[in-house]
N, CA and C atoms as an extended XYZ file, in Angstrom:
483
Properties=species:S:1:pos:R:3:atomname:S:1:resname:S:1:resid:I:1 pbc="F F F"
N       104.618      116.221       88.241 N   UNK     1
C       105.391      117.245       89.048 CA  UNK     1
C       104.306      116.878       89.960 C   UNK     1
N       104.498      117.038       91.657 N   UNK     2
C       103.623      116.447       92.573 CA  UNK     2
C       103.599      118.190       93.294 C   UNK     2
N       103.044      117.336       93.921 N   UNK     3
C       102.060      118.246       95.238 CA  UNK     3
C       103.776      118.896       96.110 C   UNK     3
N       104.562      117.934       96.195 N   UNK     4
C       105.865      118.297       97.069 CA  UNK     4
C       106.557      119.218       96.134 C   UNK     4
N       106.846      119.175       94.733 N   UNK     5
C       107.377      119.587       93.895 CA  UNK     5
C       106.827      119.923       92.834 C   UNK     5
N       106.482      121.490       92.896 N   UNK     6
C       106.006      122.560       91.725 CA  UNK     6
C       106.978      122.420       90.768 C   UNK     6
N       106.369      122.695       89.721 N   UNK     7
C       107.131      122.762       88.155 CA  UNK     7
C       108.205      124.119       88.168 C   UNK     7
N       108.556      124.198       87.488 N   UNK     8
C       109.636      125.100       87.470 CA  UNK     8
C       109.304      126.551       87.689 C   UNK     8
N       108.931      126.699       86.721 N   UNK     9
C       108.139      128.282       86.796 CA  UNK     9
C       107.275      128.382       88.178 C   UNK     9
N       107.242      128.074       88.817 N   UNK    10
C       106.430      128.506       90.189 CA  UNK    10
C       107.899      129.290       91.101 C   UNK    10
N       108.876      128.007       90.974 N   UNK    11
C       110.359      128.728       91.839 CA  UNK    11
C       110.688      130.185       90.862 C   UNK    11
N       110.703      129.767       89.244 N   UNK    12
C       110.834      131.162       89.170 CA  UNK    12
C       110.343      132.173       89.282 C   UNK    12
N       109.111      131.786       89.488 N   UNK    13
C       108.012      133.061       89.645 CA  UNK    13
C       108.573      133.785       91.359 C   UNK    13
N       108.524      132.747       92.049 N   UNK    14
C       109.209      132.978       93.076 CA  UNK    14
C       110.398      133.803       93.560 C   UNK    14
N       111.109      133.151       92.796 N   UNK    15
C       112.644      134.080       93.005 CA  UNK    15
C       112.200      135.731       92.496 C   UNK    15
N       111.795      135.968       91.359 N   UNK    16
C       111.315      136.679       90.560 CA  UNK    16
C       110.791      138.201       91.462 C   UNK    16
N       109.304      137.734       92.106 N   UNK    17
C       108.685      138.030       93.082 CA  UNK    17
C       109.227      138.276       94.278 C   UNK    17
N       110.306      137.552       94.888 N   UNK    18
C       110.935      137.811       96.072 CA  UNK    18
C       112.045      139.064       95.524 C   UNK    18
N       112.542      139.002       94.771 N   UNK    19
C       113.439      140.132       94.206 CA  UNK    19
C       112.780      141.314       93.488 C   UNK    19
N       111.402      141.187       92.812 N   UNK    20
C       110.942      143.066       93.050 CA  UNK    20
C       110.711      143.580       93.883 C   UNK    20
N       110.280      142.565       94.927 N   UNK    21
C       109.676      143.127       96.462 CA  UNK    21
C       110.504      142.652       97.022 C   UNK    21
N       111.498      142.793       97.505 N   UNK    22
C       113.113      143.248       98.340 CA  UNK    22
C       112.932      144.559       99.121 C   UNK    22
N       113.002      145.576       97.844 N   UNK    23
C       112.770      146.333       98.440 CA  UNK    23
C       111.186      147.174       99.056 C   UNK    23
N       111.252      147.595      100.881 N   UNK    24
C       110.093      148.036      101.040 CA  UNK    24
C       109.350      147.139      102.176 C   UNK    24
N       108.655      147.447      102.396 N   UNK    25
C       107.268      146.221      102.657 CA  UNK    25
C       106.387      145.691      101.817 C   UNK    25
N       106.640      145.749      100.819 N   UNK    26
C       105.947      145.154       99.780 CA  UNK    26
C       106.133      143.141       99.853 C   UNK    26
N       107.405      143.021      100.568 N   UNK    27
C       107.729      141.432      100.717 CA  UNK    27
C       107.364      141.371      101.166 C   UNK    27
N       106.402      141.153      102.247 N   UNK    28
C       105.265      140.417      102.956 CA  UNK    28
C       104.226      140.363      102.408 C   UNK    28
N       103.049      141.149      102.083 N   UNK    29
C       102.640      140.547      100.651 CA  UNK    29
C       103.268      139.677       99.315 C   UNK    29
N       104.241      140.293       98.635 N   UNK    30
C       104.149      139.537       97.778 CA  UNK    30
C       104.722      137.710       98.563 C   UNK    30
N       104.947      137.590       99.183 N   UNK    31
C       105.576      136.283       99.936 CA  UNK    31
C       104.267      135.620      100.337 C   UNK    31
N       103.327      136.152      100.934 N   UNK    32
C       101.770      135.760      100.361 CA  UNK    32
C       101.161      135.459       99.491 C   UNK    32
N       101.077      136.258       98.784 N   UNK    33
C       100.716      136.227       97.157 CA  UNK    33
C       101.491      135.015       96.884 C   UNK    33
N       102.491      134.175       96.870 N   UNK    34
C       103.730      133.876       96.258 CA  UNK    34
C       102.762      132.192       96.889 C   UNK    34
N       102.628      132.330       98.060 N   UNK    35
C       101.599      131.131       99.115 CA  UNK    35
C       101.410      130.704       98.698 C   UNK    35
N       100.181      131.503       98.140 N   UNK    36
C        98.425      131.391       98.192 CA  UNK    36
C        99.126      131.052       96.543 C   UNK    36
N        99.147      131.102       95.355 N   UNK    37
C        99.692      130.436       94.328 CA  UNK    37
C       100.035      129.040       94.178 C   UNK    37
N       100.816      128.700       94.805 N   UNK    38
C       101.838      127.481       95.440 CA  UNK    38
C       100.629      126.465       96.244 C   UNK    38
N        99.712      127.162       96.596 N   UNK    39
C        98.989      126.231       97.305 CA  UNK    39
C        97.800      126.258       96.586 C   UNK    39
N        97.418      126.894       95.628 N   UNK    40
C        96.479      126.439       94.449 CA  UNK    40
C        96.890      125.674       93.753 C   UNK    40
N        98.370      125.871       93.313 N   UNK    41
C        98.507      124.882       92.004 CA  UNK    41
C        98.936      123.782       92.491 C   UNK    41
N        99.149      123.331       93.867 N   UNK    42
C        99.506      121.967       95.067 CA  UNK    42
C        97.912      121.868       94.765 C   UNK    42
N        96.882      122.553       95.132 N   UNK    43
C        95.516      121.606       95.254 CA  UNK    43
C        94.826      121.287       93.655 C   UNK    43
N        95.440      122.044       92.322 N   UNK    44
C        95.328      121.535       91.297 CA  UNK    44
C        95.932      120.072       91.299 C   UNK    44
N        97.244      120.239       91.007 N   UNK    45
C        97.749      119.031       91.188 CA  UNK    45
C        97.225      117.605       91.657 C   UNK    45
N        97.028      117.877       93.123 N   UNK    46
C        95.836      116.997       93.633 CA  UNK    46
C        94.644      116.173       92.711 C   UNK    46
N        94.395      117.377       92.817 N   UNK    47
C        92.620      116.989       91.795 CA  UNK    47
C        92.891      116.555       90.574 C   UNK    47
N        94.188      116.891       90.016 N   UNK    48
C        94.453      115.881       88.624 CA  UNK    48
C        94.823      114.337       88.851 C   UNK    48
N        95.652      114.409       90.108 N   UNK    49
C        96.316      113.007       90.392 CA  UNK    49
C        95.072      112.397       91.024 C   UNK    49
N        93.886      112.770       91.488 N   UNK    50
C        92.721      112.250       92.419 CA  UNK    50
C        91.776      111.305       90.807 C   UNK    50
N        91.735      112.475       89.925 N   UNK    51
C        90.679      112.236       88.628 CA  UNK    51
C        91.544      111.106       87.850 C   UNK    51
N        93.716      111.225       87.941 N   UNK    52
C        94.324      110.102       87.196 CA  UNK    52
C        94.132      108.468       87.806 C   UNK    52
N        93.453      108.457       89.050 N   UNK    53
C        93.977      107.208       90.143 CA  UNK    53
C        92.071      106.688       89.274 C   UNK    53
N        90.995      107.708       89.914 N   UNK    54
C        89.670      107.523       89.259 CA  UNK    54
C        90.174      106.842       87.185 C   UNK    54
N        90.844      107.191       86.897 N   UNK    55
C        90.730      106.688       85.556 CA  UNK    55
C        91.434      105.385       85.338 C   UNK    55
N        92.567      105.657       86.205 N   UNK    56
C        93.143      104.171       86.052 CA  UNK    56
C        92.414      102.677       86.872 C   UNK    56
N        91.472      103.035       87.718 N   UNK    57
C        90.500      102.467       88.315 CA  UNK    57
C        89.712      101.891       87.379 C   UNK    57
N        88.486      103.149       86.644 N   UNK    58
C        87.694      102.246       85.592 CA  UNK    58
C        88.257      101.504       84.447 C   UNK    58
N        89.823      101.828       84.150 N   UNK    59
C        90.129      101.142       82.969 CA  UNK    59
C        90.437       99.412       83.710 C   UNK    59
N        90.955       99.388       84.890 N   UNK    60
C        90.556       98.135       85.785 CA  UNK    60
C        89.822       97.188       85.350 C   UNK    60
N        88.908       98.480       86.128 N   UNK    61
C        87.313       97.131       85.800 CA  UNK    61
C        87.104       96.691       84.320 C   UNK    61
N        87.321       98.184       83.246 N   UNK    62
C        86.855       97.637       82.105 CA  UNK    62
C        87.801       95.928       81.613 C   UNK    62
N        89.678       96.419       81.338 N   UNK    63
C        90.228       95.311       81.521 CA  UNK    63
C        91.643       95.639       82.129 C   UNK    63
N        91.545       94.951       82.538 N   UNK    64
C        92.995       94.501       83.536 CA  UNK    64
C        94.331       94.862       83.191 C   UNK    64
N        94.307       94.472       81.759 N   UNK    65
C        95.763       94.503       80.909 CA  UNK    65
C        95.707       95.720       80.012 C   UNK    65
N        95.224       96.833       81.339 N   UNK    66
C        94.867       98.037       80.116 CA  UNK    66
C        96.298       99.113       81.333 C   UNK    66
N        95.712       98.563       82.610 N   UNK    67
C        96.963       99.529       83.351 CA  UNK    67
C        98.312       98.457       83.719 C   UNK    67
N        98.421       97.189       83.252 N   UNK    68
C        99.877       96.544       83.033 CA  UNK    68
C       101.043       97.140       83.584 C   UNK    68
N       101.136       98.637       82.682 N   UNK    69
C       102.411       99.425       83.092 CA  UNK    69
C       102.069      100.802       83.956 C   UNK    69
N       101.397      100.832       84.859 N   UNK    70
C       100.913      101.387       85.799 CA  UNK    70
C       101.015      100.943       87.042 C   UNK    70
N       101.035       99.519       86.796 N   UNK    71
C       100.774       98.712       88.438 CA  UNK    71
C       102.314       99.245       89.179 C   UNK    71
N       103.577       99.144       88.118 N   UNK    72
C       105.127       99.266       88.694 CA  UNK    72
C       105.132      100.507       89.704 C   UNK    72
N       104.606      101.355       89.021 N   UNK    73
C       104.304      102.544       89.921 CA  UNK    73
C       103.738      102.776       90.993 C   UNK    73
N       102.504      102.456       90.697 N   UNK    74
C       101.634      102.137       92.003 CA  UNK    74
C       102.441      101.893       93.587 C   UNK    74
N       102.843      100.609       93.042 N   UNK    75
C       103.977       99.623       93.335 CA  UNK    75
C       104.728      100.803       94.424 C   UNK    75
N       105.609      101.331       93.472 N   UNK    76
C       106.199      101.917       93.933 CA  UNK    76
C       106.061      103.347       94.782 C   UNK    76
N       104.582      103.989       94.231 N   UNK    77
C       104.023      105.370       95.347 CA  UNK    77
C       103.219      104.549       96.636 C   UNK    77
N       103.165      103.281       96.414 N   UNK    78
C       103.038      102.869       98.503 CA  UNK    78
C       104.115      103.644       99.086 C   UNK    78
N       104.606      103.772       98.448 N   UNK    79
C       106.031      103.483       99.543 CA  UNK    79
C       106.479      106.154       99.164 C   UNK    79
N       105.337      106.329       98.659 N   UNK    80
C       106.137      107.467       98.614 CA  UNK    80
C       106.239      108.456       99.718 C   UNK    80
N       106.558      109.411      100.199 N   UNK    81
C       107.442      110.469      101.335 CA  UNK    81
C       105.622      111.178      102.044 C   UNK    81
N       105.329      111.250      100.571 N   UNK    82
C       104.045      112.366      100.883 CA  UNK    82
C       102.497      111.433      101.692 C   UNK    82
N       102.367      111.816      102.481 N   UNK    83
C       100.980      110.670      103.576 CA  UNK    83
C       100.173      110.668      102.338 C   UNK    83
N        99.608      112.156      101.936 N   UNK    84
C        98.412      111.903      101.330 CA  UNK    84
C        98.256      111.065       99.848 C   UNK    84
N        99.798      111.434       99.149 N   UNK    85
C        99.553      110.420       98.228 CA  UNK    85
C        99.935      108.833       98.859 C   UNK    85
N       100.633      108.139       99.529 N   UNK    86
C       100.175      107.526       99.807 CA  UNK    86
C        99.342      106.725      100.210 C   UNK    86
N        98.019      107.608      100.979 N   UNK    87
C        96.855      107.362      101.184 CA  UNK    87
C        96.368      106.880       99.895 C   UNK    87
N        96.442      108.124       99.186 N   UNK    88
C        95.251      107.741       97.844 CA  UNK    88
C        95.668      106.423       97.456 C   UNK    88
N        97.046      106.527       96.936 N   UNK    89
C        97.615      104.946       96.443 CA  UNK    89
C        97.130      103.700       97.049 C   UNK    89
N        96.940      103.821       98.255 N   UNK    90
C        96.627      102.538       98.768 CA  UNK    90
C        95.364      102.636       98.730 C   UNK    90
N        94.517      103.620       98.999 N   UNK    91
C        92.731      103.261       98.480 CA  UNK    91
C        93.291      102.579       97.092 C   UNK    91
N        93.268      103.297       96.438 N   UNK    92
C        93.293      102.808       94.749 CA  UNK    92
C        93.762      101.339       94.907 C   UNK    92
N        95.137      101.086       95.476 N   UNK    93
C        95.223       99.240       95.276 CA  UNK    93
C        94.380       98.818       96.086 C   UNK    93
N        93.786       99.270       96.665 N   UNK    94
C        92.978       98.657       98.097 CA  UNK    94
C        91.866       97.856       96.759 C   UNK    94
N        90.883       98.950       95.985 N   UNK    95
C        89.926       99.244       95.516 CA  UNK    95
C        90.228       98.143       94.541 C   UNK    95
N        91.219       98.135       93.849 N   UNK    96
C        92.160       97.157       92.630 CA  UNK    96
C        91.969       95.844       92.926 C   UNK    96
N        92.485       95.962       93.600 N   UNK    97
C        92.698       93.825       95.328 CA  UNK    97
C        91.459       93.553       94.604 C   UNK    97
N        90.407       94.311       95.385 N   UNK    98
C        89.071       93.785       95.996 CA  UNK    98
C        88.417       93.181       94.995 C   UNK    98
N        88.425       93.718       93.852 N   UNK    99
C        88.003       94.407       92.476 CA  UNK    99
C        87.655       92.393       91.670 C   UNK    99
N        86.747       91.649       91.797 N   UNK   100
C        86.427       91.193       91.078 CA  UNK   100
C        85.817       91.075       90.196 C   UNK   100
N        85.896       90.226       88.684 N   UNK   101
C        85.336       90.972       87.736 CA  UNK   101
C        83.813       90.280       87.722 C   UNK   101
N        83.168       90.290       86.938 N   UNK   102
C        81.950       89.071       86.648 CA  UNK   102
C        82.051       87.785       85.615 C   UNK   102
N        82.008       86.613       85.765 N   UNK   103
C        82.200       85.891       84.549 CA  UNK   103
C        81.133       85.366       85.019 C   UNK   103
N        80.929       84.804       83.788 N   UNK   104
C        79.268       83.446       83.202 CA  UNK   104
C        80.104       82.271       83.595 C   UNK   104
N        79.165       81.788       84.454 N   UNK   105
C        79.356       80.173       84.974 CA  UNK   105
C        80.120       79.201       83.622 C   UNK   105
N        81.589       79.345       83.784 N   UNK   106
C        81.936       78.370       82.857 CA  UNK   106
C        83.051       78.065       83.227 C   UNK   106
N        83.809       76.697       83.167 N   UNK   107
C        84.615       75.884       83.427 CA  UNK   107
C        85.828       76.393       83.436 C   UNK   107
N        86.644       76.073       84.175 N   UNK   108
C        88.103       77.348       85.143 CA  UNK   108
C        88.613       77.512       83.061 C   UNK   108
N        88.641       76.003       82.011 N   UNK   109
C        89.671       76.126       81.082 CA  UNK   109
C        89.088       77.079       80.008 C   UNK   109
N        87.542       77.175       79.843 N   UNK   110
C        86.993       78.057       79.391 CA  UNK   110
C        87.094       79.017       79.249 C   UNK   110
N        87.031       79.432       81.124 N   UNK   111
C        87.301       80.837       81.537 CA  UNK   111
C        88.125       81.511       81.418 C   UNK   111
N        89.508       81.351       81.380 N   UNK   112
C        90.898       81.625       80.922 CA  UNK   112
C        91.025       81.453       79.655 C   UNK   112
N        90.168       80.766       78.612 N   UNK   113
C        90.140       80.778       77.047 CA  UNK   113
C        89.392       81.535       76.821 C   UNK   113
N        88.326       82.825       77.559 N   UNK   114
C        87.959       83.535       77.209 CA  UNK   114
C        88.633       84.994       77.452 C   UNK   114
N        89.626       84.800       77.950 N   UNK   115
C        89.928       85.928       78.880 CA  UNK   115
C        89.732       86.169       80.367 C   UNK   115
N        89.554       85.287       80.552 N   UNK   116
C        89.461       85.541       82.707 CA  UNK   116
C        90.491       85.167       82.970 C   UNK   116
N        91.542       85.875       83.378 N   UNK   117
C        92.841       86.124       84.046 CA  UNK   117
C        92.372       85.984       85.240 C   UNK   117
N        93.760       85.646       86.254 N   UNK   118
C        93.455       85.171       87.451 CA  UNK   118
C        93.492       86.844       87.990 C   UNK   118
N        93.506       86.846       89.458 N   UNK   119
C        92.706       88.082       89.894 CA  UNK   119
C        93.615       88.932       90.078 C   UNK   119
N        94.084       90.011       90.030 N   UNK   120
C        95.647       90.300       90.308 CA  UNK   120
C        96.437       90.359       91.979 C   UNK   120
N        95.678       90.031       92.822 N   UNK   121
C        96.321       89.878       93.387 CA  UNK   121
C        97.109       88.179       93.355 C   UNK   121
N        96.831       87.797       92.796 N   UNK   122
C        96.644       86.208       92.154 CA  UNK   122
C        98.371       86.644       91.122 C   UNK   122
N        98.189       87.820       90.732 N   UNK   123
C        99.256       87.969       89.308 CA  UNK   123
C       100.302       88.845       89.593 C   UNK   123
N       100.439       89.391       90.812 N   UNK   124
C       101.458       90.200       91.443 CA  UNK   124
C       100.889       90.385       93.758 C   UNK   124
N       101.661       89.414       93.741 N   UNK   125
C       101.793       88.741       94.495 CA  UNK   125
C       102.685       90.079       96.095 C   UNK   125
N       103.088       91.014       95.154 N   UNK   126
C       104.207       91.808       95.054 CA  UNK   126
C       103.020       93.237       96.102 C   UNK   126
N       102.709       92.979       95.098 N   UNK   127
C       102.065       94.376       95.462 CA  UNK   127
C       100.749       94.468       96.370 C   UNK   127
N       100.289       93.096       96.624 N   UNK   128
C        99.924       92.549       97.752 CA  UNK   128
C       100.596       92.815       99.253 C   UNK   128
N       101.585       92.486       99.154 N   UNK   129
C       102.359       92.281      100.011 CA  UNK   129
C       102.693       94.087      100.578 C   UNK   129
N       102.851       94.791       99.677 N   UNK   130
C       103.454       95.980       99.896 CA  UNK   130
C       102.285       96.829      100.058 C   UNK   130
N       101.129       96.580       99.560 N   UNK   131
C        99.583       96.996      100.284 CA  UNK   131
C        99.551       97.030      101.697 C   UNK   131
N        99.694       95.884      101.563 N   UNK   132
C        99.716       95.225      103.169 CA  UNK   132
C       100.204       95.710      104.385 C   UNK   132
N       101.267       96.206      103.872 N   UNK   133
C       102.666       96.864      104.834 CA  UNK   133
C       101.960       98.427      105.407 C   UNK   133
N       101.139       98.859      104.674 N   UNK   134
C       100.657      100.218      104.620 CA  UNK   134
C        99.884       99.678      106.108 C   UNK   134
N        98.949       98.989      106.317 N   UNK   135
C        98.178       98.906      107.576 CA  UNK   135
C        99.465       99.211      108.745 C   UNK   135
N       100.959       99.596      108.536 N   UNK   136
C       102.069       99.766      109.283 CA  UNK   136
C       102.175      100.903      109.262 C   UNK   136
N       102.098      101.988      108.937 N   UNK   137
C       101.777      103.103      107.844 CA  UNK   137
C       102.534      104.289      109.265 C   UNK   137
N       103.284      105.385      109.356 N   UNK   138
C       103.445      105.896      110.530 CA  UNK   138
C       102.128      107.103      110.154 C   UNK   138
N       101.279      107.233      109.255 N   UNK   139
C       100.355      108.167      109.238 CA  UNK   139
C        99.349      107.517      109.069 C   UNK   139
N        98.213      107.995      110.212 N   UNK   140
C        96.615      107.580      110.984 CA  UNK   140
C        96.357      106.977      109.368 C   UNK   140
N        96.231      108.301      108.642 N   UNK   141
C        95.171      108.391      107.517 CA  UNK   141
C        95.425      106.715      106.567 C   UNK   141
N        96.833      106.551      106.727 N   UNK   142
C        97.669      105.709      105.601 CA  UNK   142
C        96.744      104.158      106.103 C   UNK   142
N        96.728      104.273      107.006 N   UNK   143
C        96.221      102.200      108.081 CA  UNK   143
C        95.220      102.644      107.674 C   UNK   143
N        94.064      103.894      108.058 N   UNK   144
C        92.895      103.414      107.906 CA  UNK   144
C        92.653      103.365      106.414 C   UNK   144
N        92.871      103.452      105.453 N   UNK   145
C        93.325      103.328      103.917 CA  UNK   145
C        93.295      101.858      103.860 C   UNK   145
N        94.146      101.600      104.454 N   UNK   146
C        94.860      100.139      103.858 CA  UNK   146
C        93.708       99.095      105.088 C   UNK   146
N        93.223       99.557      106.091 N   UNK   147
C        92.553       98.656      106.692 CA  UNK   147
C        90.853       98.784      105.779 C   UNK   147
N        90.190       99.469      105.051 N   UNK   148
C        89.296       99.317      104.511 CA  UNK   148
C        89.230       99.053      103.218 C   UNK   148
N        90.546       98.819      102.206 N   UNK   149
C        91.020       97.820      101.377 CA  UNK   149
C        91.499       96.846      101.967 C   UNK   149
N        91.787       95.775      102.603 N   UNK   150
C        92.057       94.589      103.353 CA  UNK   150
C        90.292       94.238      103.598 C   UNK   150
N        89.600       94.753      104.519 N   UNK   151
C        87.785       94.957      104.456 CA  UNK   151
C        87.263       94.228      103.195 C   UNK   151
N        87.390       95.486      102.187 N   UNK   152
C        86.671       95.290      100.361 CA  UNK   152
C        87.301       94.129      100.335 C   UNK   152
N        88.426       93.817      100.439 N   UNK   153
C        89.099       92.170      100.365 CA  UNK   153
C        88.482       91.138       99.970 C   UNK   153
N        88.092       91.208      101.839 N   UNK   154
C        87.704       90.293      102.657 CA  UNK   154
C        86.181       90.255      102.093 C   UNK   154
N        85.779       90.995      102.130 N   UNK   155
C        84.225       91.018      101.118 CA  UNK   155
C        84.300       90.070      100.092 C   UNK   155
N        85.047       90.413       99.035 N   UNK   156
C        85.076       90.080       97.869 CA  UNK   156
C        85.636       88.781       97.841 C   UNK   156
N        86.381       88.628       99.366 N   UNK   157
C        86.627       86.831       99.163 CA  UNK   157
C        85.364       86.020       99.308 C   UNK   157
N        84.971       86.462      100.256 N   UNK   158
C        83.566       86.286      100.666 CA  UNK   158
C        82.564       86.132       99.894 C   UNK   158
N        81.673       87.179       99.136 N   UNK   159
C        81.086       86.807       97.926 CA  UNK   159
C        81.604       85.693       96.956 C   UNK   159
N        82.723       85.758       96.888 N   UNK   160
C        83.219       84.689       95.308 CA  UNK   160
C        83.181       83.216       96.212 C   UNK   160
N        83.232       83.017       97.398 N   UNK   161
C        83.241       81.834       98.083 CA  UNK   161
C        82.362       81.089       97.633 C   UNK   161
């Protein structure tokens, strides 16, 4: 469930509260209470998503193969309707694209045999394209997140050179 679409239990609770509070002045107080509950649920959902993104990044830094099934979802989430979600995903993808795992000084063939595959941007060029499109996003916070990711990407490329 997302912050945009709370679980069905919330909608049922809202309907029940509205029905029970329909008589008298309790309607306004019940509506405020429902809004407060929905806000708390949305906040908890955002915290869980933030924790999930942190876990995805940690797994990616351990071994990029661990998050291969998540990448298509990140690709789609870069186009989410919620600007906060687009901002969070843009930040995560920027960090992932900029990540350069430390490699021992081996030849290219020995490095590939040791499991040091190509960088994320080489393996998933469409993810890079979708990430770069966020620099033209309608929301300012998403554009700034994309610029931060591009900065990190350029710094990583400069260090690798």
